[in-house]
CSV table of C-alpha atoms and ligand atoms in Angstrom, one decimal:
chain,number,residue,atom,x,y,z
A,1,UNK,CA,-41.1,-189.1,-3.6
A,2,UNK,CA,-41.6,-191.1,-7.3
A,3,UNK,CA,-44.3,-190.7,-9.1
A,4,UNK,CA,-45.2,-194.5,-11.5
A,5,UNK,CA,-47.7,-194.8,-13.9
A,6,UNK,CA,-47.7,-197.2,-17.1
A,7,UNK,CA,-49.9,-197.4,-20.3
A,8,UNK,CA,-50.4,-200.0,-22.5
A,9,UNK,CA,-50.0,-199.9,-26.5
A,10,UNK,CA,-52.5,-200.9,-29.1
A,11,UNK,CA,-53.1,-202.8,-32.1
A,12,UNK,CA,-55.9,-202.1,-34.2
A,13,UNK,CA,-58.0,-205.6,-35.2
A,14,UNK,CA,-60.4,-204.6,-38.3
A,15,UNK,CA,-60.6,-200.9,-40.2
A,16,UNK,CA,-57.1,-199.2,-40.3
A,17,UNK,CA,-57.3,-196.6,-43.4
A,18,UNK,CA,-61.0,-196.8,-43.9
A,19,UNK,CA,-61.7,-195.2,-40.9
A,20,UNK,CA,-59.6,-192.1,-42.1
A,21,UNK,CA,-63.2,-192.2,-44.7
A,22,UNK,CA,-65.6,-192.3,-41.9
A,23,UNK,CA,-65.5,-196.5,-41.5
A,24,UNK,CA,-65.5,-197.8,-38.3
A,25,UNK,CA,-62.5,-199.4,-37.1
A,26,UNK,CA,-61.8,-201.7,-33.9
A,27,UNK,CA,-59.2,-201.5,-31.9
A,28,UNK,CA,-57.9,-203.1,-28.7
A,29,UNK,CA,-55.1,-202.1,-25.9
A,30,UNK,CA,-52.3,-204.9,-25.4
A,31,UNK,CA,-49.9,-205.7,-22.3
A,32,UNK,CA,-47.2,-204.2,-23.5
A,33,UNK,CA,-46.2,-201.2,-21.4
A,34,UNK,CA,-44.7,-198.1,-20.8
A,35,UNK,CA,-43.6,-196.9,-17.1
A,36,UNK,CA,-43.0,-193.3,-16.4
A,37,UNK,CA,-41.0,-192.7,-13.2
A,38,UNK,CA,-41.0,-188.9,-12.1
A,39,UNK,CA,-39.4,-186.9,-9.4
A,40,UNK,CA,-39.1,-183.4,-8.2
A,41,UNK,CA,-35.3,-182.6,-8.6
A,42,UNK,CA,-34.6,-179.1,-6.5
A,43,UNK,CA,-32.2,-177.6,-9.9
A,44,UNK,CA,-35.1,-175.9,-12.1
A,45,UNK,CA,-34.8,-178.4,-14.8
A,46,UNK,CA,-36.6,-180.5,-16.9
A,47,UNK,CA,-34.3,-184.1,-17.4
A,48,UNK,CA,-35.9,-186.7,-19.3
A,49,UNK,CA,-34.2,-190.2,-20.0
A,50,UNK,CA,-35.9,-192.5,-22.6
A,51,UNK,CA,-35.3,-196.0,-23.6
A,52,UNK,CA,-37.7,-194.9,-26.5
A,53,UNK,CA,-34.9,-193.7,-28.6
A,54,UNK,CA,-32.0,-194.3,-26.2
A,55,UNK,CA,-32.3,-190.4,-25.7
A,56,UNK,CA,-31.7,-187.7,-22.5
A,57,UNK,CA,-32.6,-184.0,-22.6
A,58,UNK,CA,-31.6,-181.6,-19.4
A,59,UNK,CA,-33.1,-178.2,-20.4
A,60,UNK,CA,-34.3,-175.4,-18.3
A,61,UNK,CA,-37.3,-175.4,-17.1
A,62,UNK,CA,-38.5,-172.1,-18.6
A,63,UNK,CA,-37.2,-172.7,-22.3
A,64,UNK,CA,-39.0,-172.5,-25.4
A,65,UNK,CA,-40.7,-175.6,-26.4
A,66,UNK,CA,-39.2,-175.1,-30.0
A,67,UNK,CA,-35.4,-175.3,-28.2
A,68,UNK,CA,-36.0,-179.2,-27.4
A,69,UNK,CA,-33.6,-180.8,-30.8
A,70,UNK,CA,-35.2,-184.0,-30.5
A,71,UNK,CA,-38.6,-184.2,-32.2
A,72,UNK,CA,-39.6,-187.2,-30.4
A,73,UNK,CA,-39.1,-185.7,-26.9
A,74,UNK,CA,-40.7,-182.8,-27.1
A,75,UNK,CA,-44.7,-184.3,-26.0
A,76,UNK,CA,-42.6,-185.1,-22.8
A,77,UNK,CA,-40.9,-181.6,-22.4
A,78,UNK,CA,-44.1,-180.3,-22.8
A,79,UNK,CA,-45.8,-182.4,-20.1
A,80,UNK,CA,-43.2,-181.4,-17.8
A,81,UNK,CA,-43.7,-177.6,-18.5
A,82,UNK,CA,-47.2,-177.7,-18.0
A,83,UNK,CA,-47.2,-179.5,-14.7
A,84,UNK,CA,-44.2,-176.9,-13.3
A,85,UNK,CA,-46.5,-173.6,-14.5
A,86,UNK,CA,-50.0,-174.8,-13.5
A,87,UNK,CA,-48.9,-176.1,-9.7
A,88,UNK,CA,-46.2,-172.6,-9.9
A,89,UNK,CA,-43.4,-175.3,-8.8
A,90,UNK,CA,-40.3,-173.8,-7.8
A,91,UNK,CA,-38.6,-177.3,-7.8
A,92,UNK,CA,-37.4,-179.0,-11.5
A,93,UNK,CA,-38.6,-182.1,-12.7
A,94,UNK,CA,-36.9,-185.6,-13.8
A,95,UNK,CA,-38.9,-188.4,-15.8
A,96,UNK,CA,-37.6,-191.3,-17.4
A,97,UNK,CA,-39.4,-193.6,-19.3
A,98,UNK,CA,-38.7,-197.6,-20.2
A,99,UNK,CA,-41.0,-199.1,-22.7
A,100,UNK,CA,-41.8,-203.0,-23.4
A,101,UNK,CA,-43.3,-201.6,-26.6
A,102,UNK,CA,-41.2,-201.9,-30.3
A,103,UNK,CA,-40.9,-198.0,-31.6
A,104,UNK,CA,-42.5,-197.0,-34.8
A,105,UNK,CA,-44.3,-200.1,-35.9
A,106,UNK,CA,-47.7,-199.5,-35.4
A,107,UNK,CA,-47.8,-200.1,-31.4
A,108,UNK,CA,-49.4,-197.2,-30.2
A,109,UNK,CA,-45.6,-196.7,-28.6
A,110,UNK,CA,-45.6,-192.3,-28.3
A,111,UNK,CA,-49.3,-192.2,-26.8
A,112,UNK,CA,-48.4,-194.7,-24.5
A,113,UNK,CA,-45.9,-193.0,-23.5
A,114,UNK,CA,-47.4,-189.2,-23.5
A,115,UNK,CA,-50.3,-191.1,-21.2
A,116,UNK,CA,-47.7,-192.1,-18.8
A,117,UNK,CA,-46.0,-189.3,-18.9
A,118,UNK,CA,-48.7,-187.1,-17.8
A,119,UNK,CA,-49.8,-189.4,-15.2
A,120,UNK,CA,-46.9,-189.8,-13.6
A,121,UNK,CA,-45.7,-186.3,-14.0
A,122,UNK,CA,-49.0,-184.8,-12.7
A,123,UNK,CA,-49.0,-187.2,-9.8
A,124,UNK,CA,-46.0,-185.4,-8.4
A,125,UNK,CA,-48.7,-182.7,-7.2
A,126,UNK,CA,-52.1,-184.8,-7.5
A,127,UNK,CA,-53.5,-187.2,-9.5
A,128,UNK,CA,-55.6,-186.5,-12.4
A,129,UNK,CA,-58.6,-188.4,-13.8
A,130,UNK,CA,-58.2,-190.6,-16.8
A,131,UNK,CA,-60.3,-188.0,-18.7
A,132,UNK,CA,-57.9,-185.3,-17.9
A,133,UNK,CA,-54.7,-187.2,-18.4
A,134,UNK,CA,-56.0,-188.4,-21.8
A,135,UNK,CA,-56.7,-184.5,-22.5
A,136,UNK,CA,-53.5,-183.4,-21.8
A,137,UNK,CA,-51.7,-186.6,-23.4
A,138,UNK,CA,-53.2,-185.9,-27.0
A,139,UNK,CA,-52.1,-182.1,-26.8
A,140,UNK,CA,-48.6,-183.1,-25.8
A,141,UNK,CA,-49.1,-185.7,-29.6
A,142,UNK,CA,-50.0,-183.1,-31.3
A,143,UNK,CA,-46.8,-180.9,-30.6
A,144,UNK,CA,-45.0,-183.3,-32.8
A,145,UNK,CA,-48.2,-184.9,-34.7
A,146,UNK,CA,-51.2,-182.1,-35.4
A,147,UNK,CA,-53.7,-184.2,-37.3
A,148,UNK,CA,-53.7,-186.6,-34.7
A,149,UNK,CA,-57.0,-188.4,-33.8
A,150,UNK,CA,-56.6,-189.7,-30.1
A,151,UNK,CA,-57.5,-192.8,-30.9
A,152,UNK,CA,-54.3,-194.5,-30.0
A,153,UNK,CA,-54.1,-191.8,-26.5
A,154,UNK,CA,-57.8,-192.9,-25.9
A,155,UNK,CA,-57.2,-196.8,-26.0
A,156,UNK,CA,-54.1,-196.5,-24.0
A,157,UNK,CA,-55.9,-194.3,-21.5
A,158,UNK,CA,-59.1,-196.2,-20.7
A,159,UNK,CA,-57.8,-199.9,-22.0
A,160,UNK,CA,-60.1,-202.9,-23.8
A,161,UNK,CA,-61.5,-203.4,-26.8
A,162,UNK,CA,-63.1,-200.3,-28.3
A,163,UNK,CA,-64.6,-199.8,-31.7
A,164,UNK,CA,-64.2,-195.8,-33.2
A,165,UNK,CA,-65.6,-193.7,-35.8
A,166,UNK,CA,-65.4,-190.5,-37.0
A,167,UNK,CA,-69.2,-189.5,-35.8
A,168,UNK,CA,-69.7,-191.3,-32.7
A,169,UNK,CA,-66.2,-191.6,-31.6
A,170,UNK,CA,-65.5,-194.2,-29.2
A,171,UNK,CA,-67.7,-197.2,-27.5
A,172,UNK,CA,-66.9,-199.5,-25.7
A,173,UNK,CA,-67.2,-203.0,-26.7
A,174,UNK,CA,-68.9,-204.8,-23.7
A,175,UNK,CA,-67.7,-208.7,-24.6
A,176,UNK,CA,-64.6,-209.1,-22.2
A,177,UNK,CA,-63.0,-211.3,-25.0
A,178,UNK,CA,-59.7,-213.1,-23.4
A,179,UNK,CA,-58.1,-213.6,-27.4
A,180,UNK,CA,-54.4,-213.7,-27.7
A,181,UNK,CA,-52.7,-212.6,-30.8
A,182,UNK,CA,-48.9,-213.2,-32.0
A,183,UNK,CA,-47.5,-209.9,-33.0
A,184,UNK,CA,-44.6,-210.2,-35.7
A,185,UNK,CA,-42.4,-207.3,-36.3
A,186,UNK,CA,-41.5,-207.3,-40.3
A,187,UNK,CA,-38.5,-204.7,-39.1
A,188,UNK,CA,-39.8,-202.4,-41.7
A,189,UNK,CA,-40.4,-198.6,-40.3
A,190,UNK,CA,-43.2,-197.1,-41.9
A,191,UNK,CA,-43.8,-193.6,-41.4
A,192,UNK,CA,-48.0,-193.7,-40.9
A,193,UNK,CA,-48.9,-190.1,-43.0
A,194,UNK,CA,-47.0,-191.3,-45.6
A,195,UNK,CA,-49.1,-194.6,-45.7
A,196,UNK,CA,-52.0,-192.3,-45.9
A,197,UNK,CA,-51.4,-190.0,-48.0
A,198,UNK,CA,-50.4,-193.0,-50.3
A,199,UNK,CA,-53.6,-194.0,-49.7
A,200,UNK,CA,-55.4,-191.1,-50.7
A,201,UNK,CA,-53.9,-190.6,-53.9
A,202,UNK,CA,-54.7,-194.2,-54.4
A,203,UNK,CA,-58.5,-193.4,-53.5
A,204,UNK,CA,-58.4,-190.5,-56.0
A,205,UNK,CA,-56.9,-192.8,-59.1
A,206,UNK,CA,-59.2,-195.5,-58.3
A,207,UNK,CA,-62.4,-193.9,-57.2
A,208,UNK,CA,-64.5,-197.1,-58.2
A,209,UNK,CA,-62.7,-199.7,-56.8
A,210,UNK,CA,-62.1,-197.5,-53.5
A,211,UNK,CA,-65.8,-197.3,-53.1
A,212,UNK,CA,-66.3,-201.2,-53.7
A,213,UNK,CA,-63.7,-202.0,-51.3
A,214,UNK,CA,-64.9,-199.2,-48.6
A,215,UNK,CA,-68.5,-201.3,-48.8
A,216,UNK,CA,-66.5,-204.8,-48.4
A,217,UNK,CA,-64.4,-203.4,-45.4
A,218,UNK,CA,-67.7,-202.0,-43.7
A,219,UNK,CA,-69.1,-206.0,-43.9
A,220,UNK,CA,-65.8,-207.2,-43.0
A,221,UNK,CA,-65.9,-204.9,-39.8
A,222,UNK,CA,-69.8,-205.9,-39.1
A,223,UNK,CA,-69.4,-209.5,-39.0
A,224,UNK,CA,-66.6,-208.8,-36.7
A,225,UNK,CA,-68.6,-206.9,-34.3
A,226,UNK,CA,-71.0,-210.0,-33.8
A,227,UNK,CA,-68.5,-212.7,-34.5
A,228,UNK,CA,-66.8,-210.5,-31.3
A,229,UNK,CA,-70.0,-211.2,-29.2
A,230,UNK,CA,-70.1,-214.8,-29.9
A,231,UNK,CA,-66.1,-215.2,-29.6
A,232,UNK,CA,-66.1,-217.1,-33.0
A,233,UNK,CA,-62.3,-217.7,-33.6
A,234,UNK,CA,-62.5,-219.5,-36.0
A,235,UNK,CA,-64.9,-216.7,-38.1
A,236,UNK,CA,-62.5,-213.5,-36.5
A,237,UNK,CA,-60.0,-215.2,-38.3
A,238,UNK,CA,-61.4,-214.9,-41.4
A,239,UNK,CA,-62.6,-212.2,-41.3
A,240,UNK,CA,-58.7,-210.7,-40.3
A,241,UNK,CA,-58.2,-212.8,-43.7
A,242,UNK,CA,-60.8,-210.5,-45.8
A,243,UNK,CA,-59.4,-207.9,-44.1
A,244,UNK,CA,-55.5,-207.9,-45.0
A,245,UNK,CA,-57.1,-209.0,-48.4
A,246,UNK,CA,-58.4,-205.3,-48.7
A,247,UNK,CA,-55.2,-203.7,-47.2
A,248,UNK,CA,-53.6,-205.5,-49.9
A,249,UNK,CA,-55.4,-204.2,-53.0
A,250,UNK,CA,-55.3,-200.6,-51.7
A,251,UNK,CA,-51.4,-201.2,-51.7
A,252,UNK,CA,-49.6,-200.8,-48.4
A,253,UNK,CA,-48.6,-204.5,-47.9
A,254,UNK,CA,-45.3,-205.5,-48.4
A,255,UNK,CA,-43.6,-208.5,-49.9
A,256,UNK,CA,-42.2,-209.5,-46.2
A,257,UNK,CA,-45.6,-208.3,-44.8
A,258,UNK,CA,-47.8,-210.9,-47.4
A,259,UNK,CA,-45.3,-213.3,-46.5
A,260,UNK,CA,-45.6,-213.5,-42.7
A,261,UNK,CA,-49.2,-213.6,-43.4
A,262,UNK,CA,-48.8,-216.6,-45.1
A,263,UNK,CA,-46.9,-218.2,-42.9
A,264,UNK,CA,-49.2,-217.7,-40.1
A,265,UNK,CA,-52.3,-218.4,-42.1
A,266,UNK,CA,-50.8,-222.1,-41.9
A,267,UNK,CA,-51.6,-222.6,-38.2
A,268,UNK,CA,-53.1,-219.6,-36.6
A,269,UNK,CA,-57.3,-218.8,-37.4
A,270,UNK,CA,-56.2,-215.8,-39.3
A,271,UNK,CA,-53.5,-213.2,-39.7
A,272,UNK,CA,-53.9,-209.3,-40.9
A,273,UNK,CA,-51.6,-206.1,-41.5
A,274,UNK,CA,-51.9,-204.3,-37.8
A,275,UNK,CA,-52.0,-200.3,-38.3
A,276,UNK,CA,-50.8,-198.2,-41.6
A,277,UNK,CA,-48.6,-200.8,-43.0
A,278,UNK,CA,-46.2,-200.2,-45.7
A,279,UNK,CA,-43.8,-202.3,-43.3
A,280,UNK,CA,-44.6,-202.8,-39.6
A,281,UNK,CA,-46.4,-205.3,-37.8
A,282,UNK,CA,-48.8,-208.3,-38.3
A,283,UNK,CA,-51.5,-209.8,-36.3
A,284,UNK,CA,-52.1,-213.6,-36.1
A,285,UNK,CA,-54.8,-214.4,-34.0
A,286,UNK,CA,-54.5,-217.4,-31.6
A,287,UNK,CA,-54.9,-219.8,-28.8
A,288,UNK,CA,-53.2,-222.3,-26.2
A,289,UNK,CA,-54.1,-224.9,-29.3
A,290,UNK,CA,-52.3,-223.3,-32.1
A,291,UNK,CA,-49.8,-220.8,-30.8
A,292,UNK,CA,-46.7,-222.3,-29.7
A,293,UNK,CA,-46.5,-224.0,-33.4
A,294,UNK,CA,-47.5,-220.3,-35.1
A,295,UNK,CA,-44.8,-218.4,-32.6
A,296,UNK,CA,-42.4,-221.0,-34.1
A,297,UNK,CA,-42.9,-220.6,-37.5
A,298,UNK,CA,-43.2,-216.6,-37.4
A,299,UNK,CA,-39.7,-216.9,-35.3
A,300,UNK,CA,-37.9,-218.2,-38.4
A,301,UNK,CA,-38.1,-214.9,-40.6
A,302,UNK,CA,-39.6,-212.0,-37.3
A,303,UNK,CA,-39.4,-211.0,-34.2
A,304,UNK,CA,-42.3,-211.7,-32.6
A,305,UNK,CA,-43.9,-212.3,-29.2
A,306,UNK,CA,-47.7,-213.3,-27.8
A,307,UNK,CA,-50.0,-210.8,-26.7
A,308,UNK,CA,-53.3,-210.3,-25.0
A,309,UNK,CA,-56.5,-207.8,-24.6
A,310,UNK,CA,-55.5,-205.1,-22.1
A,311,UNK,CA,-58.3,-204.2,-19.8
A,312,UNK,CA,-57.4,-201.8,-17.2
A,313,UNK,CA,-55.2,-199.1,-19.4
A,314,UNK,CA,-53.2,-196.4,-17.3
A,315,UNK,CA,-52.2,-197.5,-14.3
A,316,UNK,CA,-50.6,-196.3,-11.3
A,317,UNK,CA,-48.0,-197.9,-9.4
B,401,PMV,O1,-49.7,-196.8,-37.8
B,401,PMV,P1,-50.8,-196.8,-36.8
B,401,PMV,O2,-51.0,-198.1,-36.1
B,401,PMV,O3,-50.8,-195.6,-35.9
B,401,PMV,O4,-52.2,-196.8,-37.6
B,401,PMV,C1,-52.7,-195.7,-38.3
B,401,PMV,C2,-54.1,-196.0,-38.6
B,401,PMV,C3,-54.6,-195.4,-39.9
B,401,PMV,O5,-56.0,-195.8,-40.0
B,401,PMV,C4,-53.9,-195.8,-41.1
B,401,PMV,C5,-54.6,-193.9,-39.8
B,401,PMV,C6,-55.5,-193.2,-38.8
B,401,PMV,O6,-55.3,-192.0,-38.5
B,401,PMV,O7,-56.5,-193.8,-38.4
């Protein structure tokens, strides 16, 4: 018997960084998936197979955690561990995982994948609740990522749009907005802590300036939260405008970045860094008038593809 499940990925609209100082940010799942496929194999091993990093692992089932080489499989190692001690399996497991998502860009692509993972996985003796597998999905994050919030796990878990801070955590944002962005790759890898920390040192030369712009982004992030309830494109946009305008001037835009920005403020309502930055991905928000002539400007100099709110988060298959 196979065990499916897929998750989506995320991109975050309004309040990357700030957040990290107790701002609230709002983020939204997209249709871009992962699928986990699991099935008990009767040798008493654990085999994964990844498109994530074109990657396979075939380890015992009862080996250290530390023993898996490749940082980025280990979440999935220890997923498989987990599943063959707590249901005292005598059988080994294999998973393999195929992602629609672009790797390290800001896509939400690992928690996607540890959400899966552990739904698929898990499924091979009974299925958990979203609640559990979003537990057990940030754990398996943090064996390669400690500080990790579970923001991205959460979104991927539970799907829609979903505004977070560091107090009240998630809610749910109850307007079942149908917006489409364009997501453009600039093909620069950032690595996220090093965005921050970038950040931070920036915060503690600048102290002034960082606590003008925190005020500016918490507005930004308010008028978004009603222009969301009366699905104002046209002011979203802007706002995504302000937005990347205060990404900019705490420093982790990019030359390519600002320039794809440009290029879709020319057609699209309004285009912003999506995530850390320092490289990745941008955000151009849309619709049927406008983005077919964006795509094709955004084509010239990115890869880049259309995208939509994701409402229903893990499934199973
Ligand atoms: O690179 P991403 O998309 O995972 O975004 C990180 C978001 C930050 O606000 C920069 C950091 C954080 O932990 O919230």
């Amino acid at each position: 018997m196979k065990s499916i499940a897929s998750a989506p990925g995320k991109i975050i609209l309004f309040g990357e960084h700030f957040v990290v100082y107790g701002m609230k940010a709002v983020l939204c799942s997209i249709d871009k998936r992962i699928t986990a496929t699991s099935q008990l194999i009767d040798e008493r091993v654990i085999r994964i197979r990844s498109s994530l990093g074109e990657s396979e692992i075939n380890m015992d089932s009862s080996n250290n955690l530390e023993k898996v080489q490749q940082k980025f499989m280990k979440p999935f190692f220890y997923i498989a561990q987990k599943a063959i001690k707590e249901n005292s399996a005598k059988n080994g497991i294999e998973l393999v995982l195929e992602s629609e998502i672009p790797q390290g860009v800001g896509l939400g692509s690992s928690s996607a994948a540890c959400v899966a993972a552990t739904a698929s996985v898990n499924g091979l003796f009974y299925k958990l609740s979203k609640n559990d597998v979003m537990k057990i999905a940030v754990q398996a994050e943090r064996t390669i990522f400690e500080q990790n919030s579970g923001a991205d796990s959460s979104v991927s878990t539970f799907g829609g749009l979903v505004s977070y801070d560091l107090k009240k955590g998630f809610e749910d944002i109850p307007s079942r907005n149908d917006l489409s962005f364009i997501i453009s790759n600039s093909a620069q890898v950032h690595n996220t802590q090093d965005v921050v920390r970038q950040v931070r040192n920036f915060k503690e030369k600048n102290d002034d300036l960082f606590n003008k712009l925190c005020k500016l982004e918490m507005n930004i992030v308010d008028n978004a939260m009603s222009s969301l309830k009366e699905n104002d494109l046209n002011k979203l946009g802007s706002l995504m405008l302000e937005n990347h305008d205060v990404l900019k001037q705490i420093g982790v835009s990019t030359e390519k970045i600002d320039l794809l920005v440009q290029e879709a403020k020319k057609t699209s309502y309004g285009a912003k860094i999506t995530g850390a930055g320092g490289g990745g991905c941008i955000i151009s928000l849309v619709d049927d008038s406008n983005s077919e002539n964006t795509l094709n400007n955004l084509r010239k100099t990115s890869d880049c593809f259309v995208t939509k709110i994701d409402y229903s988060g893990l499934r199973y298959s």
